[in-house]
Amino acid sequence: MQPLAGLRVIDLSRNAPGPFASMLLADMGADVIAVAGGRAGVALPTVGRGKRVITLNLKEPAGRAALHALVRRADVFLEGFRPGVCATLGAGYEDLSALNPRLVYCSLTGYGQAGPLSQVASHDIDYLAVGGLLGSMGPLDGVPVPPLNLVADMGGGALYAVLGILAALHARAVTGQGSYVDVAMLDGVLSLMTMWYPGWGSPTLPGRGRGLAGGEAPFYRCYACADGRFVAVGAIEPAFFTALWHGLGIDDPQPDHLDRRLWPELTTRFSAIFAGRPRDEWVERLATLDACVAPVLAPDEVWDHPQIAFRHPGASAAQVPSAPRFGAAAAALPTYDLDDATVAVLHEAGLADDDIDRVLAENARQPRAGIGWPPVRDG
């Protein structure tokens, strides 16, 4: 049995962080009902795995009544609108917790529920910027480069939302009462930077593009190979650096690799050596030496890698495996079914046919909006 089997989640969020969080809950067995509709449109289909999608117009009475009926039987409510928006729709924490005192209500926003930036429109790159992470990343002689939207949206947002929800559910098991979980993506970025704030300005992280993990250290960076592809080297510890040194075929006495004064010379030397062989030849040569060297794979190469193919047979860009794994074998993944399930779900919630008809009529009057995925087009 999946660990969250029997848990009912109502997901009112849009875009990426909230829907990704609810997909993780669905992967672990939760029954997730994603509520679409309104100006914000629908969530990204790529994070729709394991969910049932319904449409409600929460600006109309029947839509609100239907949501309230769902909430009475739910365990978790997740929303990702700006602070105060859900309250105007009859879906604020006070409204819904009064209907269901055991409800765990999670708000996932950029900057939290209060403060000078709480109502400011922003995205992942902005939270990275304010949190100091973006200012510490990228090449020394270039502009900062965001790591896709993985850190703030998915890490600081979605994963912290799941963490908060599970913690609140544990507390509910003890107290019998639900609670409010306030997740801010900026807070998540600050938390994820815990290891690096103290090191800023020190030899470990003296500046952007410098230091141990910033791309300056010759033993912790990427190198171009003869075929134009790359390897990633992470030989920090002395034993790993020794394996790298000998694996590269260097006969000279091994230097103190943590002496920053030697880094430019070592980088030049390693660059010339790695440029002499294709990427996969280097990987094969160094694979069993504990030199901490890996191929830099493009996204379309990932699924053929032996470790990934072994651990996740059948995985692909369209079927990304779930994480974490519970037990020795991976659980079967839920399916993607983005068909509108409004009628079936509302029948389960106990609504009469006339009430459901009113919901459908209200839905027909609301405009369709939101950004599709992928949003970028050629031409």
Coordinates of N, CA, C and O in Angstrom, one line a residue, residues 87-174:
A87 N -9.4 34.2 0.1 CA -10.4 34.7 1.0 C -11.6 35.4 0.2 O -12.7 35.3 0.6
T88 N -11.2 36.1 -0.9 CA -12.3 36.7 -1.7 C -13.1 35.7 -2.4 O -14.2 36.0 -2.9
L89 N -12.6 34.5 -2.5 CA -13.3 33.4 -3.2 C -14.1 32.4 -2.3 O -14.5 31.4 -2.7
G90 N -14.1 32.8 -1.0 CA -14.7 31.9 -0.1 C -13.9 30.7 0.2 O -14.4 29.7 0.7
A91 N -12.6 30.8 -0.1 CA -11.7 29.6 0.1 C -10.5 30.0 1.0 O -9.4 29.3 0.9
G92 N -10.6 31.0 1.8 CA -9.5 31.3 2.8 C -9.4 30.3 3.9 O -10.3 29.4 4.1
Y93 N -8.4 30.4 4.7 CA -8.2 29.4 5.7 C -9.3 29.5 6.8 O -9.8 28.4 7.2
E94 N -9.8 30.7 7.1 CA -10.8 30.8 8.1 C -12.1 30.1 7.6 O -12.8 29.4 8.3
D95 N -12.4 30.4 6.3 CA -13.6 29.8 5.7 C -13.6 28.3 5.8 O -14.5 27.6 6.2
L96 N -12.5 27.7 5.3 CA -12.4 26.3 5.1 C -12.2 25.5 6.4 O -12.7 24.4 6.6
S97 N -11.4 26.1 7.3 CA -11.1 25.4 8.6 C -12.4 25.4 9.4 O -12.6 24.5 10.3
A98 N -13.3 26.4 9.2 CA -14.6 26.3 9.9 C -15.4 25.2 9.4 O -16.2 24.6 10.2
L99 N -15.3 24.8 8.2 CA -16.1 23.7 7.6 C -15.5 22.4 8.0 O -16.2 21.4 8.2
N100 N -14.1 22.4 8.2 CA -13.4 21.1 8.4 C -12.3 21.4 9.4 O -11.2 21.8 8.9
P101 N -12.4 21.4 10.7 CA -11.4 21.7 11.6 C -10.1 20.8 11.5 O -9.1 21.2 12.0
R102 N -10.2 19.7 10.9 CA -9.1 18.8 10.7 C -8.3 19.1 9.4 O -7.3 18.4 9.2
L103 N -8.7 20.1 8.7 CA -8.1 20.4 7.4 C -6.7 21.0 7.6 O -6.5 21.9 8.4
V104 N -5.7 20.4 6.8 CA -4.4 21.0 6.7 C -4.4 21.9 5.5 O -4.6 21.5 4.4
Y105 N -4.3 23.2 5.7 CA -4.4 24.2 4.7 C -3.0 24.8 4.4 O -2.3 25.3 5.3
C106 N -2.5 24.6 3.2 CA -1.2 25.1 2.8 C -1.3 26.2 1.7 O -1.8 26.0 0.7
S107 N -0.7 27.3 2.0 CA -0.5 28.4 1.1 C 0.9 28.4 0.6 O 1.8 28.5 1.4
L108 N 1.1 28.4 -0.7 CA 2.4 28.4 -1.3 C 2.6 29.7 -2.1 O 1.9 29.8 -3.2
T109 N 3.4 30.6 -1.7 CA 3.5 31.9 -2.3 C 5.0 32.2 -2.5 O 5.9 31.5 -2.0
G110 N 5.3 33.3 -3.2 CA 6.7 33.7 -3.4 C 7.4 34.3 -2.1 O 8.5 33.8 -1.7
Y111 N 6.7 35.2 -1.5 CA 7.3 35.9 -0.4 C 6.6 35.7 1.0 O 7.0 36.4 2.0
G112 N 5.6 34.9 1.0 CA 4.9 34.7 2.3 C 3.6 35.6 2.4 O 3.3 36.3 1.4
Q113 N 2.9 35.4 3.5 CA 1.6 36.1 3.6 C 1.6 37.5 4.0 O 0.6 38.2 3.9
A114 N 2.8 38.1 4.4 CA 2.8 39.5 4.8 C 4.2 40.0 4.5 O 5.2 39.2 4.2
G115 N 4.4 41.3 4.5 CA 5.7 41.9 4.2 C 5.6 42.8 3.0 O 4.7 42.7 2.2
P116 N 6.6 43.6 2.8 CA 6.6 44.6 1.7 C 6.5 44.0 0.3 O 6.1 44.6 -0.7
L117 N 7.0 42.7 0.1 CA 6.9 42.1 -1.2 C 5.8 41.1 -1.3 O 5.7 40.4 -2.4
S118 N 5.0 40.9 -0.3 CA 4.0 39.8 -0.4 C 3.0 39.9 -1.5 O 2.5 38.9 -2.0
Q119 N 2.8 41.1 -2.1 CA 1.8 41.3 -3.2 C 2.5 41.5 -4.5 O 1.8 41.8 -5.5
V120 N 3.8 41.4 -4.5 CA 4.6 41.7 -5.7 C 4.7 40.5 -6.7 O 5.0 39.4 -6.2
A121 N 4.4 40.7 -7.9 CA 4.5 39.6 -8.9 C 5.9 39.2 -9.1 O 6.8 40.1 -9.4
S122 N 6.2 37.9 -9.1 CA 7.6 37.4 -9.2 C 7.6 36.0 -9.7 O 6.5 35.3 -9.7
H123 N 8.8 35.5 -10.1 CA 8.9 34.1 -10.5 C 10.2 33.6 -9.8 O 10.9 34.3 -9.1
D124 N 10.5 32.3 -10.1 CA 11.6 31.6 -9.5 C 12.9 32.5 -9.5 O 13.6 32.6 -8.5
I125 N 13.2 33.1 -10.6 CA 14.5 33.8 -10.8 C 14.5 35.0 -9.8 O 15.6 35.4 -9.3
D126 N 13.4 35.6 -9.5 CA 13.3 36.7 -8.6 C 13.6 36.3 -7.1 O 14.3 37.0 -6.4
Y127 N 13.1 35.1 -6.7 CA 13.3 34.6 -5.4 C 14.8 34.2 -5.2 O 15.4 34.5 -4.1
L128 N 15.4 33.7 -6.3 CA 16.8 33.4 -6.2 C 17.6 34.7 -6.1 O 18.6 34.7 -5.4
A129 N 17.2 35.7 -6.7 CA 17.9 37.0 -6.7 C 17.8 37.6 -5.3 O 18.9 38.0 -4.7
V130 N 16.6 37.7 -4.7 CA 16.5 38.3 -3.4 C 17.1 37.4 -2.3 O 17.7 38.0 -1.3
G131 N 17.2 36.1 -2.5 CA 17.7 35.2 -1.5 C 19.2 35.1 -1.6 O 19.8 34.4 -0.7
G132 N 19.9 35.8 -2.5 CA 21.3 35.7 -2.6 C 21.9 34.6 -3.3 O 23.1 34.5 -3.5
L133 N 21.1 33.6 -3.7 CA 21.6 32.5 -4.4 C 22.1 32.8 -5.8 O 23.2 32.4 -6.3
L134 N 21.3 33.6 -6.6 CA 21.6 34.0 -7.9 C 22.9 34.8 -8.0 O 23.7 34.6 -8.9
G135 N 23.1 35.6 -7.0 CA 24.3 36.4 -6.9 C 25.6 35.6 -6.6 O 26.7 36.1 -6.8
S136 N 25.4 34.3 -6.3 CA 26.6 33.5 -6.0 C 26.8 32.5 -7.1 O 27.7 31.7 -7.0
M137 N 26.0 32.5 -8.2 CA 26.1 31.5 -9.2 C 26.5 32.1 -10.6 O 26.2 33.3 -10.8
G138 N 27.1 31.3 -11.4 CA 27.4 31.7 -12.8 C 28.9 32.0 -13.0 O 29.7 32.0 -12.0
P139 N 29.3 32.3 -14.2 CA 30.7 32.5 -14.4 C 31.2 33.8 -13.9 O 30.5 34.8 -13.7
L140 N 32.5 33.8 -13.6 CA 33.1 35.0 -13.0 C 33.1 36.2 -13.9 O 32.9 37.3 -13.5
D141 N 33.2 36.0 -15.2 CA 33.2 37.1 -16.2 C 31.9 37.2 -16.9 O 31.9 37.9 -18.0
G142 N 30.8 36.7 -16.4 CA 29.5 36.8 -17.1 C 28.4 37.1 -16.1 O 28.7 37.3 -14.9
V143 N 27.2 37.2 -16.6 CA 26.1 37.5 -15.8 C 25.6 36.2 -15.0 O 25.9 35.1 -15.5
P144 N 24.9 36.4 -13.9 CA 24.4 35.2 -13.2 C 23.5 34.4 -14.1 O 22.8 34.9 -14.9
V145 N 23.5 33.1 -13.9 CA 22.6 32.2 -14.7 C 21.7 31.4 -13.8 O 22.2 30.7 -12.9
P146 N 20.4 31.4 -14.0 CA 19.5 30.7 -13.1 C 19.6 29.2 -13.4 O 19.7 28.8 -14.6
P147 N 19.5 28.3 -12.4 CA 19.5 26.9 -12.6 C 18.1 26.4 -13.0 O 17.4 25.7 -12.2
L148 N 17.6 26.7 -14.2 CA 16.2 26.5 -14.6 C 15.3 27.0 -13.5 O 15.6 28.1 -12.9
N149 N 14.2 26.4 -13.2 CA 13.4 26.9 -12.0 C 13.4 25.8 -11.0 O 12.4 25.6 -10.3
L150 N 14.5 25.2 -10.8 CA 14.6 24.0 -9.9 C 14.7 24.4 -8.4 O 14.2 23.7 -7.5
V151 N 15.4 25.5 -8.1 CA 15.7 25.8 -6.7 C 14.5 26.4 -6.0 O 14.1 26.0 -4.9
A152 N 14.0 27.5 -6.5 CA 12.9 28.2 -5.8 C 11.6 27.5 -6.0 O 10.9 27.2 -5.0
D153 N 11.2 27.3 -7.2 CA 9.9 26.7 -7.5 C 9.8 25.3 -7.0 O 8.9 25.0 -6.2
M154 N 10.7 24.5 -7.4 CA 10.6 23.1 -7.1 C 11.2 22.7 -5.7 O 10.6 21.9 -5.0
G155 N 12.3 23.3 -5.4 CA 13.0 23.0 -4.2 C 12.4 23.8 -3.0 O 11.8 23.2 -2.1
G156 N 12.6 25.1 -3.1 CA 12.2 25.9 -2.0 C 10.6 26.0 -1.9 O 10.1 26.4 -0.8
G157 N 9.9 25.7 -3.0 CA 8.5 25.8 -2.9 C 7.8 24.5 -2.8 O 7.3 24.1 -1.7
A158 N 7.9 23.7 -3.8 CA 7.1 22.4 -3.8 C 7.6 21.4 -2.7 O 6.8 20.9 -2.0
L159 N 8.9 21.3 -2.6 CA 9.4 20.3 -1.6 C 9.1 20.8 -0.2 O 8.8 20.0 0.7
Y160 N 9.2 22.1 0.1 CA 8.9 22.6 1.4 C 7.4 22.5 1.7 O 7.0 22.4 2.8
A161 N 6.6 22.7 0.6 CA 5.2 22.5 0.8 C 4.8 21.1 1.2 O 4.1 20.9 2.2
V162 N 5.4 20.1 0.6 CA 5.2 18.7 0.9 C 5.7 18.4 2.4 O 5.0 17.8 3.2
L163 N 6.9 19.0 2.7 CA 7.4 18.8 4.0 C 6.5 19.4 5.1 O 6.2 18.8 6.1
G164 N 6.0 20.6 4.8 CA 5.1 21.3 5.8 C 3.8 20.5 5.9 O 3.2 20.4 7.0
I165 N 3.2 20.1 4.8 CA 2.0 19.3 4.8 C 2.1 18.0 5.6 O 1.2 17.7 6.5
L166 N 3.2 17.3 5.4 CA 3.3 16.0 6.1 C 3.6 16.3 7.6 O 3.1 15.5 8.4
A167 N 4.3 17.3 7.9 CA 4.5 17.7 9.3 C 3.2 18.0 10.0 O 2.9 17.6 11.1
A168 N 2.3 18.8 9.3 CA 1.0 19.2 9.8 C 0.1 18.0 10.0 O -0.7 17.9 10.9
L169 N 0.2 17.1 9.0 CA -0.6 15.8 9.2 C -0.2 15.0 10.4 O -1.0 14.4 11.1
H170 N 1.1 15.0 10.6 CA 1.6 14.3 11.8 C 1.1 14.9 13.1 O 0.6 14.3 14.0
A171 N 1.1 16.3 13.1 CA 0.6 17.0 14.3 C -0.9 16.7 14.4 O -1.4 16.6 15.6
R172 N -1.6 16.7 13.3 CA -3.1 16.4 13.4 C -3.3 15.0 14.0 O -4.3 14.8 14.7
A173 N -2.5 14.1 13.7 CA -2.6 12.7 14.2 C -2.5 12.7 15.8 O -3.1 11.9 16.4
V174 N -1.8 13.7 16.3 CA -1.6 13.8 17.7 C -2.7 14.6 18.4 O -3.3 14.3 19.4

